[in-house]
Coordinates of C-alpha atoms in Angstrom, one line a residue:
Chain A
M1 CA -16.4 -36.5 7.6
I2 CA -13.8 -39.0 9.1
V3 CA -10.7 -40.3 7.1
N4 CA -8.0 -42.5 8.2
K5 CA -4.5 -40.7 8.5
N6 CA -2.6 -43.2 6.4
D7 CA -5.5 -43.3 3.7
F8 CA -5.5 -39.5 3.4
H9 CA -1.6 -39.4 3.1
S10 CA -1.8 -42.0 0.2
F11 CA -4.6 -39.9 -1.3
L12 CA -2.4 -36.9 -1.0
K13 CA 0.4 -38.7 -2.7
K14 CA -2.0 -39.5 -5.9
V15 CA -3.0 -35.9 -5.9
N16 CA 0.7 -34.7 -6.0
N17 CA 1.2 -37.1 -9.0
G18 CA -1.5 -35.5 -11.0
L19 CA -4.8 -37.0 -9.9
G20 CA -7.6 -34.4 -10.5
N21 CA -5.5 -32.3 -12.8
I22 CA -3.8 -31.0 -9.7
N23 CA -0.1 -30.0 -10.0
E24 CA 1.4 -30.2 -6.7
V25 CA 0.5 -30.7 -3.2
I26 CA 2.4 -28.5 -0.4
V27 CA 2.7 -29.5 3.2
P28 CA 4.5 -28.6 6.3
Y29 CA 7.7 -30.6 7.1
R30 CA 9.9 -30.4 10.0
A31 CA 12.6 -28.0 9.2
R32 CA 15.4 -29.7 11.1
S33 CA 14.6 -33.3 12.2
D34 CA 17.6 -33.4 14.8
D35 CA 16.4 -30.3 16.6
E36 CA 14.8 -30.6 20.0
N37 CA 12.3 -27.7 19.4
P38 CA 10.4 -28.8 16.2
S39 CA 10.0 -26.2 13.6
F40 CA 8.1 -26.4 10.1
H41 CA 8.3 -25.1 6.8
F42 CA 6.1 -25.5 3.6
Q43 CA 7.5 -28.0 1.1
R44 CA 6.3 -30.0 -1.8
F45 CA 4.8 -33.4 -0.9
E46 CA 7.4 -36.2 -0.8
E47 CA 6.3 -39.9 -0.4
N48 CA 8.6 -40.9 2.4
K49 CA 8.6 -38.0 4.7
I50 CA 6.5 -37.8 7.8
L51 CA 3.5 -35.5 7.8
F52 CA 2.8 -33.1 10.8
L53 CA -0.6 -31.7 10.3
D54 CA -1.2 -30.8 14.0
F55 CA 1.5 -28.8 15.7
F56 CA 1.6 -25.0 15.0
R57 CA 2.5 -22.6 12.4
T58 CA 5.4 -22.9 9.7
I59 CA 8.6 -20.7 10.2
D60 CA 7.7 -18.9 6.9
P61 CA 4.2 -17.4 6.4
I62 CA 1.7 -18.4 4.0
K63 CA 2.2 -15.1 1.9
I64 CA 5.5 -16.9 0.5
L65 CA 3.0 -19.0 -1.5
F66 CA 0.7 -16.3 -2.7
Y67 CA 2.6 -13.0 -2.7
L68 CA 6.2 -14.2 -3.7
F69 CA 9.4 -12.4 -2.5
R70 CA 10.1 -11.5 -6.2
E71 CA 7.3 -11.7 -8.9
K72 CA 6.8 -10.4 -12.4
V73 CA 3.6 -8.4 -12.3
Y74 CA 3.8 -7.1 -15.9
P75 CA 3.3 -8.5 -18.4
I76 CA 1.6 -11.4 -16.6
K77 CA 1.7 -14.8 -17.6
N78 CA -1.1 -17.4 -17.1
K79 CA -0.4 -19.6 -14.1
N80 CA -3.0 -22.2 -14.5
L81 CA -1.3 -24.5 -11.9
K82 CA -3.7 -26.0 -9.5
R83 CA -2.3 -26.8 -6.3
V84 CA -3.4 -27.9 -2.8
I85 CA -1.8 -26.5 0.3
V86 CA -2.2 -28.5 3.3
G87 CA -1.8 -27.7 7.2
V88 CA -2.4 -23.9 6.9
K89 CA -3.0 -22.6 10.5
A90 CA -5.6 -20.2 11.6
C91 CA -3.2 -17.3 11.9
D92 CA -2.2 -17.7 8.3
L93 CA -5.8 -17.8 7.1
K94 CA -6.5 -14.5 8.8
A95 CA -3.4 -13.2 7.1
L96 CA -4.8 -14.2 3.7
H97 CA -8.2 -12.8 4.6
L98 CA -6.2 -9.4 5.1
L99 CA -4.2 -9.9 1.9
D100 CA -7.5 -10.5 0.0
K101 CA -8.9 -7.3 1.3
A102 CA -5.8 -5.4 0.3
M103 CA -5.2 -7.1 -3.0
L104 CA -8.6 -8.0 -4.3
Q105 CA -11.1 -5.7 -2.7
S106 CA -9.6 -2.5 -2.5
G107 CA -10.5 -1.2 -6.0
F108 CA -7.6 -2.8 -7.8
V109 CA -6.6 -6.4 -8.2
D110 CA -3.2 -7.6 -8.0
P111 CA -3.1 -10.0 -11.0
A112 CA -0.4 -12.3 -9.8
Y113 CA -1.9 -12.6 -6.3
K114 CA -5.3 -13.4 -7.8
Q115 CA -3.8 -16.3 -10.1
W116 CA -2.3 -18.1 -7.1
R117 CA -5.4 -17.5 -5.0
D118 CA -7.8 -18.8 -7.6
N119 CA -5.7 -21.9 -8.2
S120 CA -5.1 -23.0 -4.6
L121 CA -7.1 -25.1 -2.6
I122 CA -6.5 -24.6 1.2
I123 CA -6.8 -27.5 3.6
S124 CA -6.1 -25.9 7.0
S125 CA -5.7 -27.7 10.3
D126 CA -6.0 -27.1 14.0
C127 CA -3.1 -26.3 16.2
D128 CA -2.5 -29.1 18.9
Y129 CA 0.8 -27.7 20.2
L130 CA 1.9 -24.1 20.8
H131 CA 4.9 -22.2 19.7
E132 CA 6.5 -20.2 22.4
T133 CA 5.4 -17.1 20.4
C134 CA 1.9 -18.0 19.6
S135 CA -0.4 -15.2 20.6
C136 CA -3.5 -15.2 18.4
N137 CA -5.6 -15.2 21.5
L138 CA -4.4 -11.6 22.1
V139 CA -5.7 -10.4 18.6
N140 CA -9.1 -11.8 18.7
G141 CA -7.9 -15.1 17.2
H142 CA -8.2 -18.9 18.0
P143 CA -5.7 -21.6 17.5
F144 CA -8.2 -23.5 15.2
P145 CA -9.6 -22.1 11.8
E146 CA -13.2 -20.9 11.8
N147 CA -13.5 -19.7 8.3
G148 CA -11.3 -18.9 5.2
F149 CA -10.6 -22.6 4.4
D150 CA -11.7 -24.9 1.8
L151 CA -11.3 -28.0 4.0
N152 CA -10.1 -28.2 7.6
L153 CA -8.6 -31.1 9.4
S154 CA -8.7 -31.9 13.1
V155 CA -6.7 -34.9 14.4
I156 CA -8.6 -37.5 16.3
G157 CA -6.2 -40.3 17.1
G158 CA -5.3 -42.1 14.0
N159 CA -8.0 -40.2 12.0
Y160 CA -8.7 -36.8 10.6
F161 CA -12.1 -35.1 11.1
I162 CA -12.7 -33.1 8.0
Q163 CA -14.9 -30.0 8.0
I164 CA -15.8 -28.3 4.7
G165 CA -15.6 -24.7 4.4
S166 CA -16.3 -23.8 0.8
E167 CA -18.3 -24.7 -2.1
R168 CA -15.2 -25.1 -4.4
S169 CA -13.9 -27.9 -2.2
Q170 CA -16.8 -30.1 -3.5
E171 CA -14.8 -31.5 -6.4
F172 CA -11.9 -32.4 -4.2
V173 CA -14.1 -34.2 -1.8
E174 CA -15.8 -36.2 -4.5
L175 CA -12.3 -37.2 -5.8
M176 CA -11.4 -38.2 -2.3
K177 CA -14.4 -40.3 -1.8
K178 CA -13.6 -42.2 -5.0
E179 CA -10.2 -43.0 -3.8
I180 CA -10.4 -43.7 -0.1
T181 CA -13.1 -44.6 2.6
V182 CA -14.6 -41.7 3.8
A183 CA -16.9 -42.2 7.0
N184 CA -19.5 -40.0 8.5
S185 CA -18.6 -38.2 11.6
T186 CA -20.6 -38.8 14.8
V187 CA -21.7 -36.5 17.5
S188 CA -18.8 -37.9 19.7
D189 CA -16.3 -37.0 17.0
I190 CA -17.4 -33.4 17.1
E191 CA -17.3 -33.4 20.9
I192 CA -13.7 -34.7 20.8
V193 CA -12.6 -31.9 18.5
K194 CA -14.4 -29.3 20.5
A195 CA -12.9 -30.5 23.8
N196 CA -9.4 -30.6 22.2
R197 CA -9.7 -27.1 20.8
E198 CA -10.9 -25.7 24.1
K199 CA -7.9 -27.5 25.8
V200 CA -5.3 -26.0 23.4
F201 CA -7.0 -22.5 23.6
N202 CA -7.0 -22.5 27.4
R203 CA -3.4 -23.5 27.3
L204 CA -2.8 -20.7 25.0
I205 CA -4.5 -18.2 27.3
E206 CA -2.5 -19.4 30.3
K207 CA 0.7 -19.0 28.4
N208 CA 0.1 -15.4 27.4
N209 CA -1.5 -14.6 30.7
N210 CA 1.0 -11.9 31.7
L211 CA 1.0 -10.3 28.1
T212 CA -2.7 -9.7 27.8
H213 CA -3.8 -6.3 26.8
S214 CA -7.0 -4.4 26.7
G215 CA -7.6 -4.9 22.8
D216 CA -8.6 -1.2 22.4
F217 CA -6.0 0.6 20.3
S218 CA -8.1 3.7 19.5
E219 CA -5.8 5.9 21.5
I220 CA -2.7 4.3 20.4
R221 CA -1.5 7.3 18.2
K222 CA -1.7 9.5 21.2
V223 CA 1.1 7.6 23.0
E224 CA 4.0 10.1 23.4
H225 CA 7.3 9.4 21.4
K226 CA 9.2 8.9 24.6
S227 CA 7.3 5.7 25.2
W228 CA 8.1 4.7 21.7
E229 CA 11.8 5.3 22.2
E230 CA 11.9 3.2 25.2
V231 CA 10.4 0.2 23.7
S232 CA 12.4 0.6 20.4
E233 CA 15.8 1.1 21.9
A234 CA 17.1 -2.2 20.9
C235 CA 15.8 -2.2 17.4
I236 CA 18.5 -2.2 14.6
G237 CA 15.9 -1.7 11.8
C238 CA 16.8 -4.9 9.9
G239 CA 13.4 -5.3 8.6
A240 CA 13.1 -9.1 9.5
C241 CA 9.8 -8.5 11.4
T242 CA 8.1 -7.2 8.2
N243 CA 9.5 -9.6 5.7
I244 CA 8.4 -12.5 7.8
C245 CA 5.0 -10.8 8.7
P246 CA 2.2 -12.7 7.1
S247 CA 0.2 -9.5 6.6
C248 CA 3.0 -7.2 5.6
Y249 CA 2.9 -6.7 1.8
C250 CA 4.8 -3.4 1.2
L251 CA 6.4 -3.7 -2.1
I252 CA 9.1 -2.2 -4.3
L253 CA 8.3 -2.0 -7.9
N254 CA 11.4 -2.7 -10.0
D255 CA 11.6 -1.7 -13.7
E256 CA 13.3 -4.4 -15.5
S257 CA 12.3 -3.4 -19.1
T258 CA 14.3 -4.3 -22.0
D259 CA 14.7 -2.3 -25.3
K260 CA 11.6 -4.2 -26.6
D261 CA 9.4 -4.8 -23.6
F262 CA 8.1 -2.9 -20.5
I263 CA 8.6 -5.4 -17.5
K264 CA 7.6 -4.6 -13.8
V265 CA 8.8 -6.8 -10.9
R266 CA 7.5 -6.4 -7.4
S267 CA 9.5 -7.4 -4.4
Y268 CA 9.0 -6.9 -0.5
D269 CA 10.1 -3.7 1.0
S270 CA 10.0 -2.8 4.6
C271 CA 9.0 0.4 6.3
Q272 CA 11.8 -0.3 9.0
W273 CA 14.3 0.8 6.4
Y274 CA 15.5 4.4 6.1
G275 CA 14.9 4.7 2.4
Y276 CA 11.4 3.4 2.5
A277 CA 9.4 6.7 2.4
R278 CA 12.2 8.9 1.2
V279 CA 11.4 11.0 -1.7
A280 CA 13.3 12.9 -4.4
G281 CA 15.6 15.5 -2.8
G282 CA 16.3 13.3 0.2
G283 CA 13.2 14.1 2.5
T284 CA 11.6 11.6 4.5
P285 CA 8.7 11.7 7.0
R286 CA 10.3 9.2 9.5
P287 CA 14.0 9.7 9.5
K288 CA 14.5 8.2 13.0
M289 CA 14.5 4.5 13.8
T290 CA 11.9 4.9 16.6
E291 CA 9.5 6.5 14.2
R292 CA 9.8 3.7 11.7
F293 CA 9.4 1.3 14.7
R294 CA 6.2 3.1 15.7
N295 CA 4.9 3.1 12.1
R296 CA 4.7 -0.6 12.1
Y297 CA 2.6 -0.8 15.1
L298 CA 0.4 1.9 14.0
C299 CA 0.0 0.3 10.7
K300 CA -1.1 -3.0 12.4
F301 CA -3.4 -1.5 15.0
D302 CA -4.6 1.8 13.5
Y303 CA -4.1 2.3 9.7
M304 CA -5.1 -1.5 8.8
Y305 CA -8.1 -1.2 11.2
K306 CA -9.0 2.2 9.5
N307 CA -8.7 0.6 6.0
F308 CA -10.0 -2.9 6.6
G309 CA -12.0 -2.9 9.7
E310 CA -9.6 -5.4 11.3
F311 CA -6.2 -5.5 13.2
G312 CA -3.2 -6.2 10.8
C313 CA -1.7 -8.5 13.4
T314 CA -2.7 -12.3 13.4
G315 CA -0.6 -13.2 16.5
C316 CA 1.4 -15.7 14.8
G317 CA 4.5 -14.5 16.8
R318 CA 6.9 -14.8 13.8
C319 CA 8.2 -11.1 14.1
T320 CA 9.1 -11.9 17.8
E321 CA 10.8 -15.2 16.7
A322 CA 12.7 -13.6 13.9
C323 CA 13.9 -10.5 15.7
A324 CA 17.5 -9.9 16.0
A325 CA 17.3 -7.8 18.8
K326 CA 15.0 -10.1 20.8
I327 CA 12.2 -7.6 20.9
D328 CA 8.9 -9.3 22.0
F329 CA 6.1 -7.9 20.0
R330 CA 3.5 -8.9 22.4
Q331 CA 5.3 -7.0 25.2
V332 CA 5.7 -3.9 23.2
V333 CA 1.9 -4.0 22.3
K334 CA 1.4 -4.4 26.0
N335 CA 3.4 -1.6 27.2
V336 CA 2.1 0.7 24.5
S337 CA -1.6 -0.1 24.8
S338 CA -1.2 0.4 28.8
V339 CA 0.3 3.9 28.1
A340 CA -2.7 4.5 25.6
Q341 CA -5.0 3.6 28.2
E342 CA -3.5 6.2 30.7
V343 CA -3.5 8.8 28.0
N344 CA -7.3 8.2 27.3
Chain B
M1 CA -9.7 -7.1 -15.2
Q2 CA -7.3 -4.4 -15.7
N3 CA -3.8 -4.8 -14.5
P4 CA -2.8 -1.8 -12.4
Y5 CA 0.8 -2.5 -13.4
E6 CA 0.1 -2.2 -17.0
V7 CA 2.6 0.1 -18.8
I8 CA 1.4 2.4 -21.6
P9 CA 4.2 3.3 -24.0
A10 CA 4.5 6.9 -24.9
D11 CA 6.5 8.9 -27.5
V12 CA 8.3 12.0 -26.3
Y13 CA 8.0 14.5 -29.1
E14 CA 9.2 17.8 -27.3
V15 CA 11.2 18.8 -24.3
I16 CA 10.8 22.4 -23.1
Q17 CA 13.6 23.9 -20.8
E18 CA 11.2 26.0 -18.5
S19 CA 13.9 27.1 -16.0
P20 CA 17.4 26.0 -15.1
L21 CA 16.1 23.1 -13.1
I22 CA 12.5 22.5 -14.6
R23 CA 11.7 20.8 -17.8
T24 CA 8.3 19.9 -19.5
L25 CA 8.1 16.7 -21.4
R26 CA 5.3 16.5 -24.2
F27 CA 4.3 13.0 -25.2
K28 CA 1.9 11.0 -27.1
P29 CA 0.7 7.9 -25.3
K30 CA 0.0 4.9 -27.5
K31 CA -3.3 4.4 -25.9
P32 CA -5.4 7.5 -24.6
I33 CA -4.9 8.2 -21.0
T34 CA -8.3 9.4 -19.7
F35 CA -7.7 11.3 -16.5
K36 CA -9.3 14.0 -14.4
T37 CA -7.2 17.0 -13.3
G38 CA -5.4 16.4 -10.1
Q39 CA -4.8 12.8 -10.7
F40 CA -1.3 11.6 -11.1
I41 CA 0.5 9.1 -13.5
E42 CA 3.6 7.0 -13.1
V43 CA 6.3 8.1 -15.5
G44 CA 8.8 5.5 -16.1
I45 CA 12.1 5.3 -18.1
P46 CA 12.8 1.7 -19.3
G47 CA 15.2 -0.1 -17.1
I48 CA 15.6 3.0 -14.8
G49 CA 12.5 3.4 -12.9
E50 CA 9.5 5.4 -12.4
G51 CA 8.0 8.2 -10.3
P52 CA 4.7 9.8 -9.7
F53 CA 4.0 13.1 -11.6
T54 CA 0.8 15.0 -12.1
P55 CA 0.1 15.8 -15.7
S56 CA 0.3 19.5 -16.4
S57 CA -1.9 19.6 -19.4
S58 CA -5.7 19.9 -19.6
H59 CA -7.7 16.6 -19.0
Y60 CA -9.7 17.5 -22.1
I61 CA -6.7 16.3 -24.0
V62 CA -6.1 12.6 -23.6
D63 CA -3.7 11.7 -26.4
D64 CA -1.2 14.4 -26.0
M65 CA 0.1 15.1 -22.5
D66 CA 2.6 17.2 -20.7
V67 CA 4.5 16.6 -17.5
T68 CA 6.6 19.2 -15.9
I69 CA 9.5 17.8 -13.9
M70 CA 12.2 19.3 -11.6
K71 CA 15.5 17.9 -11.3
T72 CA 16.0 17.0 -7.8
G73 CA 16.9 13.1 -7.6
F74 CA 18.1 10.2 -9.4
L75 CA 15.1 9.5 -11.6
T76 CA 14.5 13.2 -12.4
E77 CA 18.1 13.6 -13.5
Q78 CA 17.4 10.6 -16.0
V79 CA 14.2 12.3 -17.2
H80 CA 16.1 15.6 -17.9
K81 CA 18.5 13.6 -20.1
L82 CA 15.5 12.6 -22.4
H83 CA 15.2 14.1 -25.7
A84 CA 12.5 14.2 -28.3
G85 CA 11.9 10.7 -29.9
A86 CA 12.5 8.8 -26.6
T87 CA 10.1 6.2 -25.3
I88 CA 8.7 6.5 -21.8
G89 CA 6.3 4.3 -19.9
I90 CA 3.1 5.5 -18.3
R91 CA 0.9 3.9 -15.7
G92 CA -2.4 5.3 -14.4
P93 CA -4.0 7.5 -13.9
F94 CA -4.4 7.1 -10.0
G95 CA -5.8 9.0 -7.1
S96 CA -8.3 11.6 -6.5
N97 CA -9.0 14.7 -8.6
Y98 CA -10.0 18.3 -8.1
P99 CA -13.7 18.4 -7.6
L100 CA -14.7 20.9 -10.6
E101 CA -18.3 20.5 -9.9
K102 CA -17.9 22.1 -6.6
F103 CA -15.9 25.1 -8.0
K104 CA -18.7 25.9 -10.6
G105 CA -20.2 29.4 -10.1
K106 CA -17.5 30.2 -7.5
D107 CA -14.5 32.6 -7.1
V108 CA -11.7 30.2 -7.3
L109 CA -8.3 31.0 -5.9
I110 CA -5.2 29.1 -7.1
L111 CA -2.0 29.4 -5.0
G112 CA 1.1 27.8 -6.2
G113 CA 5.0 28.0 -6.1
G114 CA 7.9 26.5 -8.0
C115 CA 7.3 23.2 -9.6
G116 CA 3.9 23.1 -7.8
L117 CA 2.6 24.9 -10.7
A118 CA 2.6 21.9 -12.7
P119 CA -0.7 20.2 -11.5
L120 CA -2.2 23.8 -11.2
R121 CA -1.5 24.3 -14.7
S122 CA -3.5 21.2 -15.5
L123 CA -6.4 22.5 -13.2
F124 CA -6.1 25.9 -14.7
L125 CA -6.1 24.8 -18.4
T126 CA -9.0 22.5 -17.6
M127 CA -10.9 25.5 -16.1
L128 CA -10.1 27.8 -18.9
H129 CA -11.8 25.2 -21.4
D130 CA -15.1 26.3 -19.6
N131 CA -14.0 29.5 -18.0
K132 CA -17.6 31.0 -18.1
D133 CA -18.7 28.1 -15.6
Y134 CA -16.7 29.9 -12.9
N135 CA -17.4 33.3 -11.5
S136 CA -13.8 34.4 -11.4
I137 CA -10.4 32.5 -11.3
T138 CA -7.4 34.0 -9.6
F139 CA -4.0 32.3 -10.1
L140 CA -1.2 33.5 -7.8
A141 CA 2.1 32.0 -9.0
G142 CA 5.5 32.3 -7.0
A143 CA 9.1 31.4 -8.1
K144 CA 12.5 32.1 -6.5
T145 CA 13.9 34.3 -9.3
P146 CA 12.7 35.5 -12.7
K147 CA 14.7 32.9 -14.3
D148 CA 12.8 30.1 -12.1
C149 CA 9.5 31.3 -13.5
I150 CA 7.8 28.5 -15.7
Y151 CA 5.4 28.5 -18.4
K152 CA 6.7 32.0 -19.4
D153 CA 5.5 31.9 -23.1
E154 CA 1.8 31.1 -22.0
V155 CA 1.3 34.0 -19.5
S156 CA 0.2 36.5 -22.0
E157 CA -2.4 34.0 -23.3
W158 CA -3.7 33.3 -19.9
R159 CA -4.2 37.0 -19.2
K160 CA -6.5 37.5 -22.0
Y161 CA -9.6 36.3 -20.2
D162 CA -12.0 38.7 -18.5
N163 CA -12.7 36.5 -15.4
V164 CA -9.2 35.3 -14.9
R165 CA -6.4 37.1 -13.0
F166 CA -2.7 35.6 -13.3
I167 CA -0.5 37.3 -10.9
R168 CA 3.1 36.4 -10.4
A169 CA 5.6 37.2 -7.8
V170 CA 9.4 36.3 -7.4
D171 CA 11.3 36.0 -4.1
E172 CA 14.0 38.1 -5.3
V173 CA 15.5 39.7 -8.5
P174 CA 19.3 38.9 -8.7
P175 CA 21.5 41.7 -10.2
G176 CA 21.4 41.5 -14.1
E177 CA 17.8 40.0 -14.3
Q178 CA 14.7 42.0 -15.4
W179 CA 11.3 41.8 -13.6
A180 CA 8.4 44.1 -13.8
E181 CA 6.0 42.2 -11.7
D182 CA 5.8 41.8 -7.8
V183 CA 8.8 40.8 -5.7
C184 CA 7.6 39.1 -2.6
L185 CA 6.7 35.7 -1.2
V186 CA 3.9 34.3 -3.1
T187 CA 1.7 34.1 0.0
K188 CA 2.2 38.0 0.5
L189 CA 0.2 38.4 -2.8
L190 CA -2.9 37.2 -0.9
Q191 CA -2.9 40.6 0.8
K192 CA -3.0 42.5 -2.4
I193 CA -5.9 40.9 -4.0
N194 CA -9.5 41.2 -3.1
M195 CA -10.3 37.9 -1.7
K196 CA -13.6 36.4 -1.3
P197 CA -13.2 33.6 1.3
D198 CA -16.8 32.9 2.0
G199 CA -17.7 29.5 0.7
N200 CA -15.2 29.9 -2.0
P201 CA -12.4 27.3 -2.8
A202 CA -8.9 27.8 -2.6
I203 CA -6.1 25.4 -4.1
V204 CA -2.7 25.1 -3.0
C205 CA 0.3 23.4 -4.4
G206 CA 4.2 24.0 -4.1
P207 CA 7.1 23.2 -1.8
P208 CA 6.1 21.9 1.6
V209 CA 7.2 25.1 3.4
M210 CA 5.0 27.2 1.0
M211 CA 2.0 24.9 1.3
K212 CA 2.1 25.0 5.0
F213 CA 2.3 28.9 5.3
G214 CA 0.0 29.4 2.4
T215 CA -2.6 27.2 4.1
F216 CA -2.2 29.0 7.3
D217 CA -2.7 32.3 5.8
L218 CA -5.8 31.3 3.9
L219 CA -7.3 30.0 7.1
K220 CA -6.4 33.4 8.8
Y221 CA -8.2 35.2 5.8
G222 CA -11.3 33.3 6.5
Y223 CA -11.2 30.2 4.0
K224 CA -12.9 27.2 5.5
E225 CA -10.7 24.1 6.2
E226 CA -13.1 21.9 4.0
N227 CA -12.6 24.4 1.0
L228 CA -8.9 24.3 1.0
Y229 CA -7.5 21.7 -1.4
L230 CA -3.9 20.5 -1.1
S231 CA -2.1 18.5 -3.6
M232 CA 0.1 16.3 -1.4
E233 CA 3.3 14.6 -2.4
K234 CA 4.7 11.6 -0.9
K235 CA 6.4 8.5 -2.2
M236 CA 3.5 7.2 -4.4
Y237 CA 5.1 4.2 -5.5
C238 CA 2.6 1.7 -6.8
G239 CA -0.3 4.2 -7.3
F240 CA -3.2 2.3 -5.9
G241 CA -2.7 1.8 -2.2
Q242 CA -0.8 -1.4 -2.1
C243 CA 2.8 -0.6 -1.7
R244 CA 2.0 1.6 1.4
H245 CA 4.9 3.9 1.0
C246 CA 3.0 7.1 1.0
V247 CA 0.9 6.7 4.2
I248 CA -0.3 9.8 5.8
G249 CA -2.0 8.8 9.1
G250 CA -4.3 6.0 7.9
Y251 CA -4.7 7.6 4.5
Y252 CA -2.7 6.9 1.3
A253 CA -1.5 9.8 -0.7
C254 CA -2.0 7.8 -3.9
K255 CA -5.4 6.4 -3.3
D256 CA -7.3 8.8 -1.1
G257 CA -5.1 11.7 -2.4
P258 CA -3.2 13.4 -3.8
V259 CA -5.9 15.9 -3.7
F260 CA -6.9 16.2 0.0
T261 CA -9.0 18.9 1.8
Y262 CA -7.1 20.5 4.7
D263 CA -10.0 19.3 6.7
Q264 CA -9.3 15.7 5.9
I265 CA -5.7 15.7 6.9
K266 CA -5.1 18.4 9.4
N267 CA -4.8 16.1 12.3
E268 CA -2.4 13.7 10.6
E269 CA 1.5 13.7 11.4
A270 CA 4.2 15.0 9.2
I271 CA 2.1 16.2 6.4
W272 CA 4.4 19.2 5.5
D273 CA 7.4 16.8 5.5

């Protein structure tokens, strides 16, 4: 399908105002318009702001909309608030896919996450520009969505090329067809999208050329602690990397019960913090910073792989961007994986 | 869809001082908690927090449970302040259980020390319920001093069964204390009993250092790695593998454990820490 950009924006405006019983539309806006290096964050749709649906991922990961920093999980209230989230990137879709596996398909269902997930329609979009830390190509990803979306947008000049990714988007598409002109796409449209995707992907490969690693992490646990000490030397253990990681979901369960009711609230935790795995009596399996640093990489490339059959890293590069000690995640992965190859 | 964060209120009706540092809470959950021996529950005090504990009562009783808790940190200190009449919150049960089916017809060895006897008491009581299903049950229990021995009042009852042996040892007897039974490390008791390691299971639970050397001794005496059952204790925070605090190599103590065979986790790091 092809729609005009301005038409689509005016349609979003109507949806945001309650069309189709939808409560809100969330889109990426520029975080600071005066900044030379653009950055984006998810905000509620506003009529007079400029939309950027191409570009790259937002500063904050998609998990902040599905797995909130602080959220009551017992007792659980019904959140039947239908919403549409536009401009989600491929890396964040992969993160949602991982969160689904952890929170919906591991034998238990996180009730709050499930409600957000059930009530959100996801309209993803291709990346047309690259952030300096973008590296999805290093972890089997692409800068354009392949699955996990309800609808996907690709920019072709003044139009959006729309791809349907789920059955449940049908209702939304019907609504859109009633409101704005929707044309059929042609073979040449598909060709343009394909060529553009290839161009961006190649640019990404070129950009990360010197950071490429083997992709085989089966021996990562054999890497000696000395190598980890070297790469983690600068780490101050602030936990920014795990808090901003779209696929990190370690939690603290706070008891906020009153005299009358039991209340459980969960919030983010970080395996980088000393108290993380500490047990009664003071013992902890990872007392040193370097051990906790190592734990994060093993979690992403070994434990998650073991549990979900996929790497826990989406290549969004947010941890590198957020790091107070300027540690480049990609560089660490490259160094460690090359040591792992030698061990092998 | 069951909410794994659901809290089941429970009324504490008795608190037993087992030893200077260990107390048993007896409580009645407002909704029966059906668990399999070896599984754990989260015991919470409203407004304070919760922690993972394995019930120490038989899994045949679901509306009246015991947990035996040692005072060792912030939460357990608060637990020790509870009196009969208090309301606590229970979540669970979570995790893996002792595979009783595999123990049937076997000579079962149970090795425990200190507060590690808590989950083992649950296993033991559950097995006593159908004790004829097992060829024999040998329970070796250790404590630091006679004063630290727990479940004192139940011992004579446990020793009445034909196919059951309950042997105790203390590390030392301080002046002024009386003790007529063995004085040695609990692992030393292994030499005194007539062990039948061949194909038989051994279950170990206790302080990390005791578990470590107990496991190594049992291996030395010929127990097979896959027949050694360990109750691992980590920071099991959520109970179902979501919070990831209790990771042991790619395993989660809460979801894949707490009952592991030594064979499963022998290559993982820091299992005894």
